[in-house]
Short mmCIF file of C-alpha atoms in Angstrom, two decimals:
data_model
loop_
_atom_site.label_atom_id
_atom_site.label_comp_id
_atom_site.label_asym_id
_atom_site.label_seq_id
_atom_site.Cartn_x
_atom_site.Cartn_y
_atom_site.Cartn_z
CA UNK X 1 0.00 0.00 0.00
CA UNK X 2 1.23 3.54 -0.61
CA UNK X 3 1.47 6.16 1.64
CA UNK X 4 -0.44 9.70 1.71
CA UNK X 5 0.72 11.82 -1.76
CA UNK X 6 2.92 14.14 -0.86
CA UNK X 7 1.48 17.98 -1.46
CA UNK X 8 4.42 19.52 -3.13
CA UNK X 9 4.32 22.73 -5.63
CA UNK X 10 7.16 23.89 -8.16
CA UNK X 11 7.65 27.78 -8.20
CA UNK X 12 10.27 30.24 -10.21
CA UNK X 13 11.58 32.65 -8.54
CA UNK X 14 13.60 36.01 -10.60
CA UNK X 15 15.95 37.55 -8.07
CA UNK X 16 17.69 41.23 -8.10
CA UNK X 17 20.45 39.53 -10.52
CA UNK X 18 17.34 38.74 -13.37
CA UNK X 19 18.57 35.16 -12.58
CA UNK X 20 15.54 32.52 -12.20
CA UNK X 21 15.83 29.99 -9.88
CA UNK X 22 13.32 26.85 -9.32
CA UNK X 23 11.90 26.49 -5.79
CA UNK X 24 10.29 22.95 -4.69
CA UNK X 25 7.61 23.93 -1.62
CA UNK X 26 6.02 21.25 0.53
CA UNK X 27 2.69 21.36 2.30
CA UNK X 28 1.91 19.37 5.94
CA UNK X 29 -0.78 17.29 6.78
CA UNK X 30 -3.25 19.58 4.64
CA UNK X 31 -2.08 22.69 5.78
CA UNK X 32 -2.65 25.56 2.90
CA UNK X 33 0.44 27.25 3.98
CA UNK X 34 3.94 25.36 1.97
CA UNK X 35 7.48 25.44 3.23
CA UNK X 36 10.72 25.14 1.09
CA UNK X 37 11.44 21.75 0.80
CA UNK X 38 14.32 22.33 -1.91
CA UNK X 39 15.73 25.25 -4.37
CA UNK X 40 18.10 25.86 -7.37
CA UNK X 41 21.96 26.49 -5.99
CA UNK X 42 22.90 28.32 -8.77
CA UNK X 43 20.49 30.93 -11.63
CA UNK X 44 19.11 29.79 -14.97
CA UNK X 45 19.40 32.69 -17.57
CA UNK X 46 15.56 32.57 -18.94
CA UNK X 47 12.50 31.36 -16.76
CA UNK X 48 11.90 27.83 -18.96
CA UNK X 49 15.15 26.77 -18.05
CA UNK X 50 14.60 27.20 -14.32
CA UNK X 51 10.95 25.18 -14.87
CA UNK X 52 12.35 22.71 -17.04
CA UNK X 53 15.66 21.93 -14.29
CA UNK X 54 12.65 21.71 -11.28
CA UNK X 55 10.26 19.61 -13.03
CA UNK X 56 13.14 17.13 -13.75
CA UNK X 57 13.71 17.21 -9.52
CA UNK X 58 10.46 17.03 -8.79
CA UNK X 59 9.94 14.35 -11.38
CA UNK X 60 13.07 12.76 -9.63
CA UNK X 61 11.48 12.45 -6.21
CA UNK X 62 8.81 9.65 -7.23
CA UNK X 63 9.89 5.94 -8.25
CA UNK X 64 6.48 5.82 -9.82
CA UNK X 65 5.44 8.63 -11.49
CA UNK X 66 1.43 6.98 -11.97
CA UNK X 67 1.20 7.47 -8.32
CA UNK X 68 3.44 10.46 -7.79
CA UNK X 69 5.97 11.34 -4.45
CA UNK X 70 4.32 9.23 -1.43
CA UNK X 71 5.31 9.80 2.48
CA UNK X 72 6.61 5.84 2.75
CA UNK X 73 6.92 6.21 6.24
CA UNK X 74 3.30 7.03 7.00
CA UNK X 75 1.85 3.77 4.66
CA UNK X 76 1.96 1.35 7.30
CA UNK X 77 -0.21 3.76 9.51
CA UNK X 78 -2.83 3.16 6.76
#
């Protein structure tokens, strides 16, 4: 059995430098308000770039992408 799906949004952020940088933001137990959960270490030049690099990590935190990122460790709570 899986575990809950975890709530996670993919933002771009443009800083002072006109540098974009993905930002992966995670939501708690239902809560409407997200936290950073991971970020870009270094600026993409245009705004697709910095999408494109944080879909592929997002993408990257599921083994199954039909069922999408799962909290494992809550499943056997289930």
């Amino acid at each position: 059995m899986f575990g809950p799906l975890i709530s996670i949004a993919l933002t771009v952020e443009q800083h002072d430098t006109s540098e974009y940088y993905w930002v992966l933001l995670e939501s708690f137990d239902g809560s409407p308000e997200y936290e950073r959960l991971l970020e870009a270490a270094a600026g993409f030049s245009t705004y697709l770039d910095a999408l494109q690099a944080g879909f592929a990590v997002l993408k990257g935190l599921s083994e199954d992408l039909a069922v999408g990122p799962r909290d494992e460790r809550r499943s056997r709570f289930l």
